[in-house]
PDB file of C-alpha atoms in Angstrom:
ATOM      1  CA  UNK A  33       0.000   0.000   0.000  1.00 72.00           C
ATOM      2  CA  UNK A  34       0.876   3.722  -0.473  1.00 85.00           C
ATOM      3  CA  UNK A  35       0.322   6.181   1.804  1.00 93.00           C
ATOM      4  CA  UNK A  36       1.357  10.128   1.638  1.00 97.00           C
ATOM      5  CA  UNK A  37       2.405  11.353   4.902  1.00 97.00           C
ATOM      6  CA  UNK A  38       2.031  15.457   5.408  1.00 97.00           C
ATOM      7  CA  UNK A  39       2.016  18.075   8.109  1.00 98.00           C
ATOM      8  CA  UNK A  40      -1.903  19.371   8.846  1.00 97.00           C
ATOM      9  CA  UNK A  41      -2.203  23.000   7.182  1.00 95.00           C
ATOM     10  CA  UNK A  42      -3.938  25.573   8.815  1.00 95.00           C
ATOM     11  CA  UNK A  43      -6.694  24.967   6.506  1.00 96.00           C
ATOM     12  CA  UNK A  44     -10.323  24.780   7.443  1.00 97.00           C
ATOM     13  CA  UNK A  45     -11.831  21.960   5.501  1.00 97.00           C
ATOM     14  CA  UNK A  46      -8.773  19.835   5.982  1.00 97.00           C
ATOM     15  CA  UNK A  47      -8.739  20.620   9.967  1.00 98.00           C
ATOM     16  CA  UNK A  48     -12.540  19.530  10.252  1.00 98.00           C
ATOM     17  CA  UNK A  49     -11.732  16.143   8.087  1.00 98.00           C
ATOM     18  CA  UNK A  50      -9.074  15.507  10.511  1.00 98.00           C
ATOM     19  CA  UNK A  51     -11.148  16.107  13.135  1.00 98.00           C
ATOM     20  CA  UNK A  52     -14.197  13.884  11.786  1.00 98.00           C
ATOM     21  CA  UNK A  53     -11.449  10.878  11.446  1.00 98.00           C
ATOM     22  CA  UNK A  54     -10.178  11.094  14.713  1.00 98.00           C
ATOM     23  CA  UNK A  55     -13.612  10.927  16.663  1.00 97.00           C
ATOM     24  CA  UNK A  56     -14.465   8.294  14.419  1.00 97.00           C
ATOM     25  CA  UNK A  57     -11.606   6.725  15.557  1.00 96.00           C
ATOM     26  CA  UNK A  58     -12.186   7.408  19.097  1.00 96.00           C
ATOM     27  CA  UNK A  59     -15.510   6.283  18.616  1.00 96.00           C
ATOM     28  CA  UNK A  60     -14.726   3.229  17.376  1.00 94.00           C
ATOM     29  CA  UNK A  61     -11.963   2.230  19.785  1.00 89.00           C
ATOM     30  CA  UNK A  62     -13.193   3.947  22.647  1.00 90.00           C
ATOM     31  CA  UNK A  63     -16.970   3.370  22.427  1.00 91.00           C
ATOM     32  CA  UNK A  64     -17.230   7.324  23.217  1.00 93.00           C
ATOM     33  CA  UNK A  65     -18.560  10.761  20.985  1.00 93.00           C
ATOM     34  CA  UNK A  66     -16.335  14.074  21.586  1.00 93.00           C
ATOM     35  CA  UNK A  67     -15.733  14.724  25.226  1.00 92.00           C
ATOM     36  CA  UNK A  68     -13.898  18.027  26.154  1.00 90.00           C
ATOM     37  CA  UNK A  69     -12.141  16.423  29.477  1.00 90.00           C
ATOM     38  CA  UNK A  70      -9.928  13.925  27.090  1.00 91.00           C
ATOM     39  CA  UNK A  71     -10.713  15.594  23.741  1.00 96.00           C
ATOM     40  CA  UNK A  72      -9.777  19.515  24.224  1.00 96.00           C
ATOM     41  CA  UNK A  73      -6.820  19.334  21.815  1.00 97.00           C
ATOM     42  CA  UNK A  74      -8.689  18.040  18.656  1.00 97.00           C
ATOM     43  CA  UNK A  75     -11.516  20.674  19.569  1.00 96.00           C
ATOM     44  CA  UNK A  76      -8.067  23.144  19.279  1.00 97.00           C
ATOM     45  CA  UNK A  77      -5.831  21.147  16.981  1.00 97.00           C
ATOM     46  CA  UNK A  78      -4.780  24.823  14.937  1.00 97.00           C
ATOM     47  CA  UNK A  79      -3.802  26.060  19.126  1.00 97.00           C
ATOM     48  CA  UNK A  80      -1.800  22.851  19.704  1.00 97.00           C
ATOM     49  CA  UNK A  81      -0.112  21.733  16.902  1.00 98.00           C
ATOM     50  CA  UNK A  82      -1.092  23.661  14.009  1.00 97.00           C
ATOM     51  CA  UNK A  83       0.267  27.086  14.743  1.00 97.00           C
ATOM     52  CA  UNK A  84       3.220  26.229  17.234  1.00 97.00           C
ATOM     53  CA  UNK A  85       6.347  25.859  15.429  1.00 96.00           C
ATOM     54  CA  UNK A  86       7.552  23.218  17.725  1.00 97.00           C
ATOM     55  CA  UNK A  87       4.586  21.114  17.553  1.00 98.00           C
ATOM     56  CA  UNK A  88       2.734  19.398  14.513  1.00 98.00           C
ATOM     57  CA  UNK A  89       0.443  17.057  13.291  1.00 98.00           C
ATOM     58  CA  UNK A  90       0.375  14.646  10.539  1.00 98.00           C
ATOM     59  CA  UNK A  91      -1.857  13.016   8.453  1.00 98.00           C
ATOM     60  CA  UNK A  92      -1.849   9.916   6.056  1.00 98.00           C
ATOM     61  CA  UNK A  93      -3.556   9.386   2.972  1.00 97.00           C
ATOM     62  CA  UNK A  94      -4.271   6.695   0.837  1.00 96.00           C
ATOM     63  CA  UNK A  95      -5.611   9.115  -2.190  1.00 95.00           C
ATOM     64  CA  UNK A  96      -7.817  11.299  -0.733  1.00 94.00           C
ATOM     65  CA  UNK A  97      -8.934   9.814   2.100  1.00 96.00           C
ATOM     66  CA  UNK A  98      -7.202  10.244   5.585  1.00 98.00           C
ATOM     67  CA  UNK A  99      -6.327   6.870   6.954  1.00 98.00           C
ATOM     68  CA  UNK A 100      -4.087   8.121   9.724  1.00 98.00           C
ATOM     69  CA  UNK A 101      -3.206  10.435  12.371  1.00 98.00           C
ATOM     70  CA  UNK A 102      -0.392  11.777  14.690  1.00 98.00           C
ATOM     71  CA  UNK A 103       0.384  14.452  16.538  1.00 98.00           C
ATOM     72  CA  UNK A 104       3.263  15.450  18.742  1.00 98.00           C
ATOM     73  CA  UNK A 105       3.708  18.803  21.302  1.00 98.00           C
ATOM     74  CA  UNK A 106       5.926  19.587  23.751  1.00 98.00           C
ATOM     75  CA  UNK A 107       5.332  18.089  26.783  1.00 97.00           C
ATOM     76  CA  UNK A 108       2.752  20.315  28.521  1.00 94.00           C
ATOM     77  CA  UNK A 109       0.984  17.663  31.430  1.00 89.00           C
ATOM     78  CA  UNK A 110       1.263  18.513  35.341  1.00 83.00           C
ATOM     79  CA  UNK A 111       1.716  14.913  36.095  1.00 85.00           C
ATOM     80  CA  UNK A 112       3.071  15.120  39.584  1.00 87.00           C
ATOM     81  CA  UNK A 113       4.716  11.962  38.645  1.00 87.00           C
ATOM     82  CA  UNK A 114       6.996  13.779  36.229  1.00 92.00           C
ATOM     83  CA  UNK A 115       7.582  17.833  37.715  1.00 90.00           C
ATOM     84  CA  UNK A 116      10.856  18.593  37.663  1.00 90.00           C
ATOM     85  CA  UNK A 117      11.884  15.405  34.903  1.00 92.00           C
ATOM     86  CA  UNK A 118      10.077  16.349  31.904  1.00 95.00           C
ATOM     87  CA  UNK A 119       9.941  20.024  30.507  1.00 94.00           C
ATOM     88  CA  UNK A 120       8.426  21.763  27.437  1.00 95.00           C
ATOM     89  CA  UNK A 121      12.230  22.620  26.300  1.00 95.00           C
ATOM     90  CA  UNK A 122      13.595  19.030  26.430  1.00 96.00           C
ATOM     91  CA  UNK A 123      10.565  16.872  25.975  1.00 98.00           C
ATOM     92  CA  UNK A 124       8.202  16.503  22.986  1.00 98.00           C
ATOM     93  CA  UNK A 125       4.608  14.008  23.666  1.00 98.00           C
ATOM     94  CA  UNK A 126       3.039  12.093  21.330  1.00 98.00           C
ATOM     95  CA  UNK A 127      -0.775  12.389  20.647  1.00 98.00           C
ATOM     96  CA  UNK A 128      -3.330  10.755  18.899  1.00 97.00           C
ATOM     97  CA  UNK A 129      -1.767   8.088  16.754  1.00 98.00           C
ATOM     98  CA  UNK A 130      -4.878   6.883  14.983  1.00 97.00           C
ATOM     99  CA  UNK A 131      -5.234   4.207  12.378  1.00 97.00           C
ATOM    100  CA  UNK A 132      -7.901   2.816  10.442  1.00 97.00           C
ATOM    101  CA  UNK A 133      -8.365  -0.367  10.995  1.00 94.00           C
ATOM    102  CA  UNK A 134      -8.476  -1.193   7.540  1.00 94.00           C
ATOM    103  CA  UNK A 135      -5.022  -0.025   7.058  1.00 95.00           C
ATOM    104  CA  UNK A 136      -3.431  -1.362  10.463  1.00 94.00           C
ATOM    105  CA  UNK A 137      -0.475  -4.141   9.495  1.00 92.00           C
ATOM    106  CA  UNK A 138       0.934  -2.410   7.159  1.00 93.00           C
ATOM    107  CA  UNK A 139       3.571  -0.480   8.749  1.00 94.00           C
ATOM    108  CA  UNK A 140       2.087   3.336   8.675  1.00 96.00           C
ATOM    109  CA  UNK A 141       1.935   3.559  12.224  1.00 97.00           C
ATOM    110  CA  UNK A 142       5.548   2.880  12.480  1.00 97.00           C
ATOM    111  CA  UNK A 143       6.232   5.853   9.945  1.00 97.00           C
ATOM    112  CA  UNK A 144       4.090   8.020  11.194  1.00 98.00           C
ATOM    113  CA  UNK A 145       6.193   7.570  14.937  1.00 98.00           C
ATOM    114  CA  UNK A 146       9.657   7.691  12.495  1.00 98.00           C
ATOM    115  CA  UNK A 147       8.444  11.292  11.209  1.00 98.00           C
ATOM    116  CA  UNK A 148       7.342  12.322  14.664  1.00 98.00           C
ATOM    117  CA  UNK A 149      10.448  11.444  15.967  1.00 98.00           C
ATOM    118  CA  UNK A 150      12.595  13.319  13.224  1.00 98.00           C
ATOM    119  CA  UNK A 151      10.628  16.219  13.723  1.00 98.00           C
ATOM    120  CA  UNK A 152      11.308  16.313  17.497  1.00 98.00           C
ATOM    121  CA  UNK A 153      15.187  15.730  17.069  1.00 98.00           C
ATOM    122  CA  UNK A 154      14.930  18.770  14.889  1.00 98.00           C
ATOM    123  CA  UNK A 155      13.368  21.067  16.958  1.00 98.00           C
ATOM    124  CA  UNK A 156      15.916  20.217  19.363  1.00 98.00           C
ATOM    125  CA  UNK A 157      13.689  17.688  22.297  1.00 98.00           C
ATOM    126  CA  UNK A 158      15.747  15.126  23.742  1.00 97.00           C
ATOM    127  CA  UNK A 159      13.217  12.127  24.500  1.00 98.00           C
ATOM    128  CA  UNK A 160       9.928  11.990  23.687  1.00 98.00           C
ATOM    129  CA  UNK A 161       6.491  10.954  26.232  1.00 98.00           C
ATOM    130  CA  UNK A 162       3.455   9.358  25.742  1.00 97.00           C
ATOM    131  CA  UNK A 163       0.538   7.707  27.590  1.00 95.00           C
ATOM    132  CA  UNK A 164      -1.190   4.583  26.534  1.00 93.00           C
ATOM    133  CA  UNK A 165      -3.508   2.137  28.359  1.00 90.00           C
ATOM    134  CA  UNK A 166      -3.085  -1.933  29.098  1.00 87.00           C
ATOM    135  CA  UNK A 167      -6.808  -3.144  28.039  1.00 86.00           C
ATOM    136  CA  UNK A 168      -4.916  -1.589  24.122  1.00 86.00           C
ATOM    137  CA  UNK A 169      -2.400  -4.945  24.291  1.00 83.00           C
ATOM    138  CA  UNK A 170      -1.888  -4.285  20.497  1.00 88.00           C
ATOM    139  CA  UNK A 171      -0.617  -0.699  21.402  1.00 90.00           C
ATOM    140  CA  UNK A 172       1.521  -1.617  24.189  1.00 90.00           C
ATOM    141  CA  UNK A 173       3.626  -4.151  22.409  1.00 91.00           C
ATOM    142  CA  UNK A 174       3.803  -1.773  19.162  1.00 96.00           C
ATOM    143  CA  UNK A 175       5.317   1.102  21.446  1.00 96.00           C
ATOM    144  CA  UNK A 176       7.784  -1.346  23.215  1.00 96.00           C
ATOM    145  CA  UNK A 177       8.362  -2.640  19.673  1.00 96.00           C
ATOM    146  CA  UNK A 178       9.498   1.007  18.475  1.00 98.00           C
ATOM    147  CA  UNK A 179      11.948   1.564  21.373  1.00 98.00           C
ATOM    148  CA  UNK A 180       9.544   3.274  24.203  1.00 98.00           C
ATOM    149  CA  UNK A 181      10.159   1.922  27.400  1.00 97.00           C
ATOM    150  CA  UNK A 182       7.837   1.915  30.417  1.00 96.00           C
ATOM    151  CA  UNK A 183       8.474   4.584  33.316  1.00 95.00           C
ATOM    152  CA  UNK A 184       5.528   3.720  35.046  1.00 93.00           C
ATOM    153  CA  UNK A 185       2.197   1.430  35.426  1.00 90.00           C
ATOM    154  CA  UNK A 186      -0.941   3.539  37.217  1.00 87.00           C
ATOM    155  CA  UNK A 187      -3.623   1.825  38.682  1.00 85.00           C
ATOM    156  CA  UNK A 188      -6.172   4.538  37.699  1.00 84.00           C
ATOM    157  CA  UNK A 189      -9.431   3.574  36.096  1.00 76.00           C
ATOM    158  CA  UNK A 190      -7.809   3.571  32.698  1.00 81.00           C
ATOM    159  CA  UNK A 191      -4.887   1.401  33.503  1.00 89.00           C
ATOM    160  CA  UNK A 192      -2.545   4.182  32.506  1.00 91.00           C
ATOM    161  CA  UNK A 193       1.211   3.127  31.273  1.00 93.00           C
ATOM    162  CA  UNK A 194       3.702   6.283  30.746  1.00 95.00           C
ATOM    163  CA  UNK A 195       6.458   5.551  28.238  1.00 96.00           C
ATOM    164  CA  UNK A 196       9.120   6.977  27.138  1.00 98.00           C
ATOM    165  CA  UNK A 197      12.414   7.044  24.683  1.00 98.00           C
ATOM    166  CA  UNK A 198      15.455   9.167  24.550  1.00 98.00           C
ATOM    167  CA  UNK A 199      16.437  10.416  20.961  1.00 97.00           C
ATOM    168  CA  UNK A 200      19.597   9.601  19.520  1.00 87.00           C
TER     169      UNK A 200
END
């Protein structure tokens, strides 16, 4: 399969189909509709990753048709786990890798994490952060498969793991 792989523009129609795929997405993997407590970043994708130069988000295609998403940001939680270890100048967090399931297998996921990556050793972050959740087994052994290691294992209500690799 062939995908094209580009940075969201700060255009309106192609913000709101990136939008529609990823609470399909959600939707689909999540059995949930938009909600602002988890969702506030798609609601302002052009706020946090659109217009900050050190942040972006891509999109795959297979023609027209997005079939992908990924976003990274510098690190911006308050995890009291993390103050003082992870900052906005050295870390960069992954968001909303999203595939299709029709196009899972087939490696984009694992391009779309090698251009997130590249983009955050060029602005100059030195690891990179992300959340997942255990009940997602498929996601936790493709993010140990792509070098992210596990800091730490919650026992919140969504069975939180924090991961995290250091850029080379």
């Amino acid at each position: 399969m062939y995908f094209t792989i580009k940075e969201l523009a700060n255009d309106y129609l192609e913000i709101e189909t990136a939008k529609e795929f990823l609470y399909d997405q959600i939707k689909k993997v999540y059995g949930i509709g938009p909600t602002p407590e988890f969702h506030y970043d798609i609601e302002g994708i052009e706020e946090y990753y659109v217009l900050p130069s050190n942040n972006a988000f891509f999109v795959a295609y297979d023609g027209d048709n997005i079939v992908a998403t990924a976003a990274i940001r510098a690190y911006d939680k308050d995890y009291e786990l993390f103050r003082g270890i992870y900052t906005k100048k050295d870390t960069a967090s992954i968001w909303r890798l999203m595939v299709d399931e029709e196009y899972r297998r087939h490696g984009l996921a694992r391009r779309l994490v090698g251009v997130m990556e590249d983009f955050a050793r060029k602005k100059g972050y030195d690891r990179v952060y992300l959340h997942t959740h255990r009940y997602l087994e498929a996601a936790m052994a493709f993010w140990e498969s792509v070098g992210y290691e596990i800091t730490v294992q919650e026992d919140d209500y969504d069975e939180t793991n924090h991961m995290i690799k250091v850029l080379k």
